[in-house]
Coordinates of N, CA, C and O in Angstrom, one line a residue:
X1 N -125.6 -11.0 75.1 CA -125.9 -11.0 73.7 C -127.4 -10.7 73.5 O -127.7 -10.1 72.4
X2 N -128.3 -10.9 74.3 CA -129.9 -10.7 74.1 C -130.2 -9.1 74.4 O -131.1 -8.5 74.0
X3 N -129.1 -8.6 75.3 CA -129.3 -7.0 75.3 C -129.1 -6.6 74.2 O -129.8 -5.7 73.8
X4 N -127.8 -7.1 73.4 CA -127.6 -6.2 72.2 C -128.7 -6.6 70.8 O -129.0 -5.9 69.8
X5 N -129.3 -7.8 71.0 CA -130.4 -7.8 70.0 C -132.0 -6.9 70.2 O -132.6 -6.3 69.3
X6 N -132.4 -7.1 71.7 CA -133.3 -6.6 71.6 C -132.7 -5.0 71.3 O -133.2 -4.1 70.6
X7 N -131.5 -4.8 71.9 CA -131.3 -3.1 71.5 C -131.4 -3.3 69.9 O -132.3 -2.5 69.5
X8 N -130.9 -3.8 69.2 CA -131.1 -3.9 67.7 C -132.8 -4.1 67.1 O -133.3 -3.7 66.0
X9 N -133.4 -4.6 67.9 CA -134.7 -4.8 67.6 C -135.3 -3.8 67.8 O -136.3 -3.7 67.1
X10 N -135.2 -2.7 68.7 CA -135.5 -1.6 68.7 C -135.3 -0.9 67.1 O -136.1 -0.6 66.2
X11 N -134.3 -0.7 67.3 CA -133.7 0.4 66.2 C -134.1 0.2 65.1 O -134.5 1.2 64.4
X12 N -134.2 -1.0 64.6 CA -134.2 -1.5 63.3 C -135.9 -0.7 63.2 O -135.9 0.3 62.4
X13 N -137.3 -0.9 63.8 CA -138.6 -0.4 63.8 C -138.4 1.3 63.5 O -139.2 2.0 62.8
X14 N -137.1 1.8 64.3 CA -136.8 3.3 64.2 C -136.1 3.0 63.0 O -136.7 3.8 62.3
X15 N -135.4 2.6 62.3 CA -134.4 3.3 61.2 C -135.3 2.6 59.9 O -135.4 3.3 58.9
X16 N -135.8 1.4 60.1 CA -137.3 1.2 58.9 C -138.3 2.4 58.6 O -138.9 2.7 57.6
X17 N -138.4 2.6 59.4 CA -140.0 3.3 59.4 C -139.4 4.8 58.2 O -139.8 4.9 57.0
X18 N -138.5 5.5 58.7 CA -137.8 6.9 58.1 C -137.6 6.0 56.7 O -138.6 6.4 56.0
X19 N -136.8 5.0 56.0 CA -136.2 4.8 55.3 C -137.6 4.9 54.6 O -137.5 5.9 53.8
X20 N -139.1 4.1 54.4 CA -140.0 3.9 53.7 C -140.9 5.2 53.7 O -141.7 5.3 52.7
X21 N -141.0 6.2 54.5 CA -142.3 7.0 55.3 C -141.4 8.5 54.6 O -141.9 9.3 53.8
X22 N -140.3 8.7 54.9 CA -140.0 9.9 54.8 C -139.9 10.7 53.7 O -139.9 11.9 53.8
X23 N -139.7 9.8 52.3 CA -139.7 10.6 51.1 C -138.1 10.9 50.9 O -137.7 11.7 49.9
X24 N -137.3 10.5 51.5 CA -136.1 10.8 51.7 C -135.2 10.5 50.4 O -135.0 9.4 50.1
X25 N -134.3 12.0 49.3 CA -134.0 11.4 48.5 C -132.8 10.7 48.4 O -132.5 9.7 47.8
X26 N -131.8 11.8 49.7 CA -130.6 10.3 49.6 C -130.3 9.6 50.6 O -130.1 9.7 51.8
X27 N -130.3 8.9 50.0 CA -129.9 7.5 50.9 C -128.8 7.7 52.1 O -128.3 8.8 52.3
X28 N -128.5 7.0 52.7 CA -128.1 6.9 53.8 C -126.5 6.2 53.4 O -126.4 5.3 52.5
X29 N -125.3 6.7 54.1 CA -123.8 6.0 53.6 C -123.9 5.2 54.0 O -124.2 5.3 55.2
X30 N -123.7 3.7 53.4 CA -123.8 2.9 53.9 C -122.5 1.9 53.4 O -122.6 1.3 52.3
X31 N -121.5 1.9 54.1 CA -120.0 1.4 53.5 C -120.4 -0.2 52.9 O -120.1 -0.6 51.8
X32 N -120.9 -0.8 53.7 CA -121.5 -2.3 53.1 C -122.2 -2.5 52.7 O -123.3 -1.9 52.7
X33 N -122.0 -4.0 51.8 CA -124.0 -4.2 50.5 C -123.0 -5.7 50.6 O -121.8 -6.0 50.6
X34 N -124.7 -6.4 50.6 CA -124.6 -7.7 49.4 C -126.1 -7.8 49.0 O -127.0 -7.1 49.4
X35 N -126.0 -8.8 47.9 CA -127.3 -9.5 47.2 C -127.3 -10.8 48.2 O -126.5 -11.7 48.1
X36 N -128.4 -10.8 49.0 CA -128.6 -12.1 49.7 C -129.4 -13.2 48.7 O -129.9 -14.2 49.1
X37 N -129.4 -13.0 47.8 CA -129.8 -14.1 46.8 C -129.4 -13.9 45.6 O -129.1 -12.8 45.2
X38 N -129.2 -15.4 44.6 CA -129.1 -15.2 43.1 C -129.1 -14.5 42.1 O -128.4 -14.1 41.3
X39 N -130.5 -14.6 42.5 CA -131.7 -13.7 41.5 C -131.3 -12.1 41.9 O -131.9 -11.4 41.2
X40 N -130.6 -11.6 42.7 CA -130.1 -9.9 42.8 C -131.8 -9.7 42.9 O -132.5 -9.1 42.2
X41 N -132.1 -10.1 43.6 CA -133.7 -9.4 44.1 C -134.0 -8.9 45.5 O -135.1 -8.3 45.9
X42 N -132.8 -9.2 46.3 CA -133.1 -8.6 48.0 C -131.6 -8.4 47.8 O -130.7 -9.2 47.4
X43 N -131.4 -7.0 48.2 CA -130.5 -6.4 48.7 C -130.2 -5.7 49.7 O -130.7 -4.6 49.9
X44 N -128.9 -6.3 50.6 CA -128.9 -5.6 52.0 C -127.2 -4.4 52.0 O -126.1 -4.5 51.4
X45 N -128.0 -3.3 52.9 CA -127.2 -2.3 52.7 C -126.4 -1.9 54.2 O -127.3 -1.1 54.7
X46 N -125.6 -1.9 55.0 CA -125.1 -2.1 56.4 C -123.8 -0.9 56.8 O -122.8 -0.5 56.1
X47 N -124.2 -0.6 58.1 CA -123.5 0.0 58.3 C -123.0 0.2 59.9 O -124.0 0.1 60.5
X48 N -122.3 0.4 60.5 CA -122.5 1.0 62.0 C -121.7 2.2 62.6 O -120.9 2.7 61.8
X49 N -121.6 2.8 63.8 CA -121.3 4.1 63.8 C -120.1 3.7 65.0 O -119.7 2.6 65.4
X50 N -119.8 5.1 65.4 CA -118.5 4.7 66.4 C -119.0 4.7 67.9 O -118.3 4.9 69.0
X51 N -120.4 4.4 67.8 CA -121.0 3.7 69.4 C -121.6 2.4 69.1 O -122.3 1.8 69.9
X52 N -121.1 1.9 67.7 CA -121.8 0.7 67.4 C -123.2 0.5 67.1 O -123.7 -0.6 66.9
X53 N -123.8 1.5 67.0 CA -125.5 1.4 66.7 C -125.3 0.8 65.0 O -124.6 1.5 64.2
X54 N -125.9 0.0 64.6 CA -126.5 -0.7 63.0 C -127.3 0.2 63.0 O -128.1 0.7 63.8
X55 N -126.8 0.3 61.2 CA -128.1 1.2 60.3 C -128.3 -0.6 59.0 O -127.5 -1.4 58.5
X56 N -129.6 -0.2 59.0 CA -129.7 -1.3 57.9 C -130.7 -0.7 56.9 O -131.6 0.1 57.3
X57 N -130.5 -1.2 55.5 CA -131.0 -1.3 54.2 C -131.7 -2.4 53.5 O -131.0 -3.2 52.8
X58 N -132.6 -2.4 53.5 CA -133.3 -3.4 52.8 C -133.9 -3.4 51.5 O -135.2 -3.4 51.5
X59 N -133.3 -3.5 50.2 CA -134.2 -3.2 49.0 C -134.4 -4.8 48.7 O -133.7 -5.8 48.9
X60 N -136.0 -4.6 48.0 CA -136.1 -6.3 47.9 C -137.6 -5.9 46.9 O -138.4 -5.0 47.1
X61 N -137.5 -6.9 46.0 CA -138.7 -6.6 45.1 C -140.0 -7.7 45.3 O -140.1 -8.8 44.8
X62 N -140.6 -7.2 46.0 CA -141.9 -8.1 46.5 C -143.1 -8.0 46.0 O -143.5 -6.9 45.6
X63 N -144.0 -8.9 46.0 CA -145.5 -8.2 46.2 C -146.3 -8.0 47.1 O -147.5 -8.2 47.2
X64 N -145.1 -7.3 48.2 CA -146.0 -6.6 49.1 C -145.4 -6.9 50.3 O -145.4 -5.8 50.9
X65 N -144.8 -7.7 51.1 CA -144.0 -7.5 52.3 C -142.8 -8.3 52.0 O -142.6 -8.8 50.9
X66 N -141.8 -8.4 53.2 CA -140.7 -8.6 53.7 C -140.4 -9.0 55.2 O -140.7 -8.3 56.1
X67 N -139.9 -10.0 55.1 CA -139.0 -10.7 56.8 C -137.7 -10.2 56.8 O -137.3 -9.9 55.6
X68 N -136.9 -9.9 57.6 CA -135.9 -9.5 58.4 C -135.1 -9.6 59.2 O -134.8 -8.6 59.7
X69 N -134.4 -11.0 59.7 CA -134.2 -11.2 61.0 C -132.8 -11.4 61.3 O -132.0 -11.5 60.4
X70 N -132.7 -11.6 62.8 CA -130.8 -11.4 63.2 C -131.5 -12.6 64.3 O -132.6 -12.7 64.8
X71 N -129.8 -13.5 64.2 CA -129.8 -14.9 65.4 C -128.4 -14.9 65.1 O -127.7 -14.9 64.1
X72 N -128.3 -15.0 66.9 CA -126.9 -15.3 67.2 C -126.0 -16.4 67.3 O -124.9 -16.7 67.8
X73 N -126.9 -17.2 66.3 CA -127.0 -18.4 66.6 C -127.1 -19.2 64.8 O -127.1 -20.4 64.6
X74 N -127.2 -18.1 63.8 CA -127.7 -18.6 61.8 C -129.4 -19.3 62.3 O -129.8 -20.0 61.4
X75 N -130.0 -19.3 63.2 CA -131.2 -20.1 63.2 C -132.5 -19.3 64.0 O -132.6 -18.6 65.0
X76 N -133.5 -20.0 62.9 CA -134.7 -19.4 63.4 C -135.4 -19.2 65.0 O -135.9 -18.2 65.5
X77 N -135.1 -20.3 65.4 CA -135.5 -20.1 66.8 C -134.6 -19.0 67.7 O -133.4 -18.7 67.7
X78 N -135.5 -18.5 68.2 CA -134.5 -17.0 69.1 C -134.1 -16.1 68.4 O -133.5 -15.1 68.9
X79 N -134.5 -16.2 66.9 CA -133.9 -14.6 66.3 C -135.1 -13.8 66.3 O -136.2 -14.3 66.3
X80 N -134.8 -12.3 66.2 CA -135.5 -11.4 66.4 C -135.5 -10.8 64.7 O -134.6 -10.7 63.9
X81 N -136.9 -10.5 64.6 CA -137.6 -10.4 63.1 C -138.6 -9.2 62.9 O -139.6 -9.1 63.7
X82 N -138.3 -8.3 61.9 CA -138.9 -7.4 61.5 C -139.9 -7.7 60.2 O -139.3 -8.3 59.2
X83 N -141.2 -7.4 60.0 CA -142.1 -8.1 59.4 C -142.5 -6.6 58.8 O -142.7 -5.7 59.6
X84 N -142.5 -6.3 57.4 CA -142.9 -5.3 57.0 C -143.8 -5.4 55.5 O -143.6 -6.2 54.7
X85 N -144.8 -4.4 55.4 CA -145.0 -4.3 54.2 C -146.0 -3.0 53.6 O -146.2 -1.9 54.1
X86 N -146.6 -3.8 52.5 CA -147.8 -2.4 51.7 C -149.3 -3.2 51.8 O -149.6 -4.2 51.1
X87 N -150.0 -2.8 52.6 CA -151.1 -2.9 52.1 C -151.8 -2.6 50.9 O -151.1 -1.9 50.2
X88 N -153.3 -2.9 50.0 CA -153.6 -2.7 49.2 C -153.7 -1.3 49.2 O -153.3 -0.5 48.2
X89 N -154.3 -0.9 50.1 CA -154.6 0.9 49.8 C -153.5 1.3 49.9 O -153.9 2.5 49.4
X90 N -152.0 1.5 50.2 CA -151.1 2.0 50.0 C -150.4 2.3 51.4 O -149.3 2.8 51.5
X91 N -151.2 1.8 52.6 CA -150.4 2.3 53.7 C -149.2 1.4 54.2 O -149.2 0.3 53.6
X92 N -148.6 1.4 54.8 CA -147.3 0.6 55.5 C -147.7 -0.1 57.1 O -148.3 0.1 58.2
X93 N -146.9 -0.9 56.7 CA -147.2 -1.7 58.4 C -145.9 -2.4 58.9 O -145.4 -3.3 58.3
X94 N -145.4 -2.0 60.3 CA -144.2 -3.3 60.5 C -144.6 -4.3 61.6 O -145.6 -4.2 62.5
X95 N -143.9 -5.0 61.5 CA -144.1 -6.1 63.2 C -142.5 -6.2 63.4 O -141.6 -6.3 62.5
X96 N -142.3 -6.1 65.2 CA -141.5 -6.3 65.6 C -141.3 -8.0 66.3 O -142.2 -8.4 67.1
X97 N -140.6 -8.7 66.0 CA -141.0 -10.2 67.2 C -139.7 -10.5 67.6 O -139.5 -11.4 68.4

């Protein structure tokens, strides 16, 4: 199970970075969505292919970054988390942990 997360922790830094960086106008097929909250303010978009690689979507209205994380476990300890956002001058930054 820890191969297939850090394999996911990989990807996710590769399929983030295109989704924010590239200018890209359409989106990506993504057969799954939910609103992970009430308020319809973070929205996740999912998908996987026929080798099993996850594509993920993250729309979420912030001021200024976002957390992200997968546990095999629903709990913080041992899950693997993508940390992203905008700086003031406009550039982008992620963390993988």
């Amino acid at each position: 199970m820890a191969v297939l997360f850090s394999r996911i922790k990989g990807m996710l830094f590769l399929l983030f970075l295109p989704c924010f960086c590239s200018g890209q106008s359409t989106p990506p097929l993504l057969r799954f969505s939910v609103f992970l909250d009430p308020s319809n303010m973070v929205y996740l978009r999912w998908d996987r292919d026929e080798q099993e690689l996850m594509m993920f979507e993250l729309q979420v209205h912030t001021t200024g970054w976002v957390a992200f994380g997968f546990s095999p476990h629903g709990e913080l300890p041992g899950s693997d988390i993508v940390i992203g956002g905008v700086f003031p001058n406009g550039s982008i930054y992620f963390s993988v942990s």
